[in-house]
Amino acid sequence: MGKLSIFIYISIFSLLLILFFHTPSRRITPRHRRLRLRSNFTFNQPLHRQQQDHYAPFDPLIANIQLRREDEEWQNHSLGPSQSDAADSHPEWEEFINDEDRFNVTERLSSLFPNIDVNPTDGFISVEELTRWNWQQAMNAALHRTEREFETHDEDRDGFVSFAEYEPPSWVMAAGSNSSSGYDIGWWNEEHFNASDADGNGALDMSEFNDFLHPADSRNPKLLLWLCRDVVRERDNSKDGKLSFSEFSPAIFDLVRRVDEDYGSLSWDDDQMEARAKKMFLELDKDEDGYLSATELLPVIGKIHPSEAYYAKQQAEYIISQA
């Protein structure tokens, strides 16, 4: 049993603190739905950070180091390349996680476990509990970055960001000037800004600005509808303001089935795939006019643009199934 416990613990620690940064290519339905805490060995394997867009660090202590380093890079960016390069070479992460006196993995998990095992407190971590924890860490990180952006753009320090104060990133400006793309950059335009303005006062407070930067995680109906309109605008080759079946499939259908378990089979042939896509299209086409409007895309917008809640659950299911 001692060797089995060590194997389970190595799996748990490795996956929680390393593989948390990996995106599984397929959603995995776990056979074992809960993790149980044991603490009868030490873990000395070196850990290495790997950054992925949709995975926040499991450990708030690690997250804090990452965010502080980002803050330093953010501040040094305006000082020139030499300062930015110096920040990039900072070995703080590697030094910290390989110093057992400062970061003991077993002790960290023993400390964090009770904070995750809360509903119910039964000595096990369920998918639901781990999902909630993952999601909260992701939201904390997103809000931290929003606050940093907000401070930068709120030039008059009135607690709001107006459209005039918001300057899109340089890559957006460059893309917008490229007329050959044939696509108006709707992501950062005034329509997006106004949709984020939930109270309609012409400026964004911190909460609205957070939605502006992370629309897939918003509960603002106007912003979710704008997100649907942006999908239509991007895929509407005929420029008639709606999507035909050929514009919907395979591009958008593939995005949805990547997230939707009912449409995620890899064993379908081309005819079966088209039949499934047609079925989904007809279900969404509520007015039966043979096209999909932005409003008709609302039921699947969370699958076209998955929120952090989706990634948090995917993480939890993958980690528990592997451990």
C-alpha positions as MATLAB code, in Angstrom:
seq = 'MGKLSIFIYISIFSLLLILFFHTPSRRITPRHRRLRLRSNFTFNQPLHRQQQDHYAPFDPLIANIQLRREDEEWQNHSLGPSQSDAADSHPEWEEFINDEDRFNVTERLSSLFPNIDVNPTDGFISVEELTRWNWQQAMNAALHRTEREFETHDEDRDGFVSFAEYEPPSWVMAAGSNSSSGYDIGWWNEEHFNASDADGNGALDMSEFNDFLHPADSRNPKLLLWLCRDVVRERDNSKDGKLSFSEFSPAIFDLVRRVDEDYGSLSWDDDQMEARAKKMFLELDKDEDGYLSATELLPVIGKIHPSEAYYAKQQAEYIISQA';
ca = [
       0.000    0.000    0.000;
       2.963    2.321    0.697;
       4.160    2.132   -2.907;
       0.604    2.603   -4.171;
       0.150    5.712   -2.002;
       3.413    7.153   -3.304;
       2.353    6.507   -6.898;
      -1.048    8.140   -6.353;
       0.521   11.153   -4.665;
       3.100   11.639   -7.388;
       0.305   11.495   -9.935;
      -1.809   14.010   -8.044;
       1.000   16.478   -7.403;
       2.436   16.214  -10.875;
      -0.917   16.719  -12.529;
      -2.159   19.440  -10.222;
       0.986   21.522  -10.397;
       2.405   20.668  -13.840;
      -0.265   19.244  -16.138;
      -2.643   21.953  -14.981;
      -0.961   24.012  -17.680;
      -1.683   21.469  -20.435;
      -4.859   21.448  -22.486;
      -6.116   17.888  -23.038;
      -7.022   17.366  -26.684;
     -10.200   15.581  -25.767;
     -12.549   15.864  -22.858;
     -12.154   12.763  -20.685;
     -14.944   11.314  -18.584;
     -13.268   10.270  -15.334;
     -13.741    6.818  -13.840;
     -12.841    8.073  -10.349;
     -14.693   11.198   -9.374;
     -12.825   12.255   -6.206;
      -9.311   12.680   -4.847;
      -8.440   11.735   -1.277;
      -5.648   13.395    0.693;
      -2.837   11.288    2.192;
       0.418   12.712    3.581;
       2.980    9.971    4.198;
       5.820   10.875    1.848;
       7.776   13.808    0.435;
       7.956   14.863   -3.174;
      11.273   16.087   -4.537;
      10.766   16.037   -8.298;
      11.653   19.399   -9.927;
       8.730   21.325  -11.327;
       8.771   23.525  -14.401;
       6.298   26.204  -15.354;
       4.544   25.900  -18.692;
       2.233   28.698  -19.698;
      -1.110   28.043  -21.373;
      -3.742   30.681  -22.078;
      -6.663   29.012  -20.357;
      -5.056   27.529  -17.266;
      -4.484   29.588  -14.151;
      -2.039   28.183  -11.579;
      -3.645   25.780   -9.143;
      -1.698   27.203   -6.194;
      -2.437   30.870   -5.289;
       1.150   31.191   -4.077;
       2.434   30.295   -7.536;
      -0.194   32.546   -9.112;
       1.013   35.457   -7.000;
       4.595   34.975   -8.204;
       3.418   34.821  -11.795;
       1.284   37.955  -11.501;
       4.005   39.916   -9.726;
       6.443   38.973  -12.471;
       3.902   40.063  -15.088;
       3.489   43.349  -13.225;
       7.246   43.909  -13.350;
       7.303   43.163  -17.068;
       4.339   45.473  -17.572;
       6.107   48.326  -15.771;
       9.442   47.717  -17.498;
       7.917   47.548  -20.968;
       7.833   51.326  -21.292;
      11.518   51.550  -20.300;
      12.788   49.808  -23.433;
      13.857   46.353  -24.636;
      16.867   46.092  -22.310;
      14.702   46.385  -19.211;
      12.128   43.950  -20.580;
      14.857   41.417  -21.392;
      16.180   41.697  -17.855;
      12.741   40.912  -16.448;
      12.365   37.919  -18.761;
      15.588   36.394  -17.485;
      14.571   36.631  -13.821;
      14.964   33.107  -12.351;
      12.551   33.623   -9.427;
      10.144   30.868  -10.480;
      12.810   28.210  -10.918;
      14.598   29.150   -7.697;
      11.377   29.104   -5.697;
       9.889   25.782   -6.767;
      13.209   23.953   -6.427;
      13.847   25.214   -2.901;
      12.235   22.692   -0.532;
      12.535   25.048    2.438;
      10.482   27.675    0.616;
       8.142   25.446   -1.376;
       7.332   21.950   -0.159;
       4.742   20.383   -2.442;
       3.351   18.007    0.181;
       2.885   20.809    2.696;
       1.286   23.060    0.080;
      -1.290   20.467   -0.932;
      -2.008   19.635    2.725;
      -2.625   23.342    3.271;
      -4.761   23.845    0.163;
      -6.801   20.641    0.408;
      -9.221   21.878    3.146;
      -9.880   25.034    1.136;
     -11.033   22.945   -1.841;
     -12.816   20.171    0.087;
     -15.767   22.306    1.196;
     -18.989   20.986   -0.327;
     -19.240   18.690    1.524;
     -16.199   18.538    3.789;
     -15.693   14.777    3.606;
     -11.989   14.166    3.027;
     -12.387   13.965   -0.747;
     -12.154   16.449   -3.589;
     -14.886   16.028   -6.189;
     -14.937   17.276   -9.771;
     -17.357   19.996   -8.704;
     -15.137   21.173   -5.848;
     -12.001   21.199   -7.973;
     -13.857   22.970  -10.791;
     -15.001   25.700   -8.418;
     -11.443   26.156   -7.130;
      -9.927   26.272  -10.620;
     -12.537   28.766  -11.779;
     -11.959   31.049   -8.792;
      -8.187   31.085   -9.365;
      -8.760   31.953  -13.036;
     -11.186   34.741  -12.137;
      -8.777   36.195   -9.573;
      -5.982   36.266  -12.149;
      -8.247   37.836  -14.787;
      -9.423   40.550  -12.391;
      -5.845   41.351  -11.401;
      -4.912   41.908  -15.035;
      -8.083   43.924  -15.587;
      -7.206   46.208  -12.672;
      -3.753   46.779  -14.153;
      -5.257   47.621  -17.581;
      -7.923   49.794  -15.970;
      -5.359   51.892  -14.138;
      -3.470   52.402  -17.386;
      -6.490   53.568  -19.391;
      -8.326   55.618  -16.752;
      -6.337   58.704  -17.626;
      -8.468   61.224  -15.701;
      -8.634   58.923  -12.638;
     -12.413   59.227  -12.314;
     -12.977   55.485  -11.790;
     -14.276   54.953  -15.330;
     -12.771   54.219  -18.740;
     -14.382   56.095  -21.610;
     -14.161   54.989  -25.222;
     -11.857   57.938  -25.916;
      -9.504   56.761  -23.159;
      -9.307   53.200  -24.414;
      -6.502   52.626  -26.897;
      -6.583   49.227  -28.607;
      -3.418   47.110  -28.595;
      -0.938   47.718  -31.398;
      -1.715   44.400  -33.101;
      -5.362   45.437  -33.380;
      -4.433   48.765  -34.922;
      -2.175   47.018  -37.429;
      -4.837   44.456  -38.309;
      -7.446   47.157  -38.714;
      -5.280   48.978  -41.225;
      -4.934   45.833  -43.321;
      -7.850   46.209  -45.711;
      -6.842   43.036  -47.554;
      -8.170   40.955  -44.668;
     -11.713   41.865  -45.683;
     -12.788   41.781  -42.050;
     -13.572   44.772  -39.904;
     -11.979   44.277  -36.467;
     -15.193   44.200  -34.458;
     -13.591   42.874  -31.286;
     -12.301   46.247  -30.158;
     -14.641   48.648  -31.881;
     -17.195   50.985  -30.383;
     -19.999   48.447  -30.738;
     -18.070   46.115  -28.425;
     -17.457   48.948  -25.965;
     -21.128   49.974  -25.901;
     -22.253   46.373  -25.426;
     -19.981   46.161  -22.380;
     -21.551   49.335  -20.954;
     -24.306   47.546  -19.007;
     -25.774   50.660  -17.384;
     -25.518   52.757  -20.555;
     -23.754   55.716  -18.947;
     -21.143   55.965  -21.703;
     -18.184   54.717  -19.655;
     -17.018   51.431  -18.146;
     -16.518   50.867  -14.434;
     -14.189   48.119  -13.230;
     -16.777   45.345  -13.558;
     -17.847   46.449  -17.054;
     -14.234   46.834  -18.149;
     -13.544   43.300  -16.927;
     -16.433   42.104  -19.095;
     -15.057   44.146  -21.991;
     -11.723   42.342  -21.773;
     -13.258   38.907  -21.079;
     -16.617   38.811  -22.890;
     -16.880   35.009  -22.860;
     -17.065   35.123  -19.055;
     -19.672   37.890  -18.926;
     -23.305   37.524  -17.887;
     -24.234   40.769  -19.608;
     -26.905   39.843  -22.231;
     -25.877   42.755  -24.481;
     -22.285   41.599  -24.542;
     -23.178   37.973  -25.232;
     -25.346   39.102  -28.138;
     -22.484   41.245  -29.413;
     -20.253   38.182  -29.242;
     -22.785   36.350  -31.450;
     -22.838   39.255  -33.881;
     -19.059   39.197  -34.020;
     -19.162   35.492  -34.933;
     -21.639   36.248  -37.730;
     -19.555   39.174  -38.944;
     -16.428   37.032  -39.079;
     -18.031   34.066  -40.893;
     -20.574   35.886  -43.053;
     -18.868   35.589  -46.437;
     -21.944   36.776  -48.320;
     -22.237   39.870  -46.083;
     -25.993   39.485  -45.666;
     -25.910   39.668  -41.855;
     -26.675   35.981  -41.234;
     -25.134   32.572  -41.673;
     -26.044   30.000  -44.278;
     -25.354   26.328  -43.646;
     -22.152   26.489  -45.709;
     -20.973   29.409  -43.566;
     -21.908   27.551  -40.381;
     -20.311   24.220  -41.279;
     -17.653   23.098  -40.862;
     -16.004   26.137  -39.223;
     -18.499   26.980  -36.471;
     -19.816   23.443  -36.104;
     -16.274   22.232  -35.407;
     -15.901   24.803  -32.636;
     -19.136   23.691  -31.008;
     -18.528   19.954  -31.272;
     -15.067   20.392  -29.762;
     -16.855   21.383  -26.545;
     -20.202   19.569  -26.828;
     -19.906   15.898  -25.840;
     -22.996   14.994  -27.877;
     -21.241   16.131  -31.064;
     -17.654   15.202  -30.215;
     -17.235   11.769  -31.803;
     -14.073   11.215  -33.814;
     -15.446    8.109  -35.518;
     -17.920    9.822  -37.854;
     -17.295    9.792  -41.575;
     -17.908   12.882  -43.722;
     -21.570   12.062  -44.352;
     -22.272   11.526  -40.657;
     -20.469   14.750  -39.796;
     -22.545   16.730  -42.259;
     -25.751   15.125  -40.982;
     -24.870   16.104  -37.409;
     -24.019   19.623  -38.490;
     -27.320   19.891  -40.365;
     -29.213   18.657  -37.304;
     -27.611   21.299  -35.106;
     -28.216   23.996  -37.726;
     -31.934   23.148  -37.971;
     -32.285   23.107  -34.178;
     -30.777   26.587  -33.945;
     -32.792   27.971  -36.890;
     -35.872   28.804  -34.833;
     -37.612   30.900  -37.515;
     -36.898   28.193  -40.114;
     -35.696   30.644  -42.742;
     -32.628   28.591  -43.631;
     -30.196   31.010  -41.980;
     -28.839   31.672  -38.509;
     -29.093   35.160  -37.058;
     -26.920   36.415  -34.203;
     -29.785   35.841  -31.765;
     -30.152   32.248  -32.909;
     -26.485   31.624  -32.064;
     -27.019   32.522  -28.400;
     -27.612   28.894  -27.268;
     -24.150   27.864  -28.497;
     -22.086   31.014  -27.996;
     -20.615   29.507  -24.827;
     -19.311   26.628  -26.934;
     -17.996   28.800  -29.745;
     -16.235   30.972  -27.143;
     -15.856   28.771  -24.028;
     -15.692   30.571  -20.710;
     -13.195   30.001  -17.920;
     -15.874   27.870  -16.232;
     -15.611   25.371  -19.094;
     -11.833   25.202  -18.896;
     -11.961   24.887  -15.103;
     -14.253   21.872  -15.372;
     -12.178   20.335  -18.160;
      -9.086   20.701  -15.995;
     -10.771   19.113  -12.986;
     -12.112   16.137  -14.935;
      -8.792   15.534  -16.658;
      -6.718   15.752  -13.471;
      -8.995   13.441  -11.477;
      -9.258   10.897  -14.293;
      -5.460   10.776  -14.558;
      -4.818   10.703  -10.793;
];
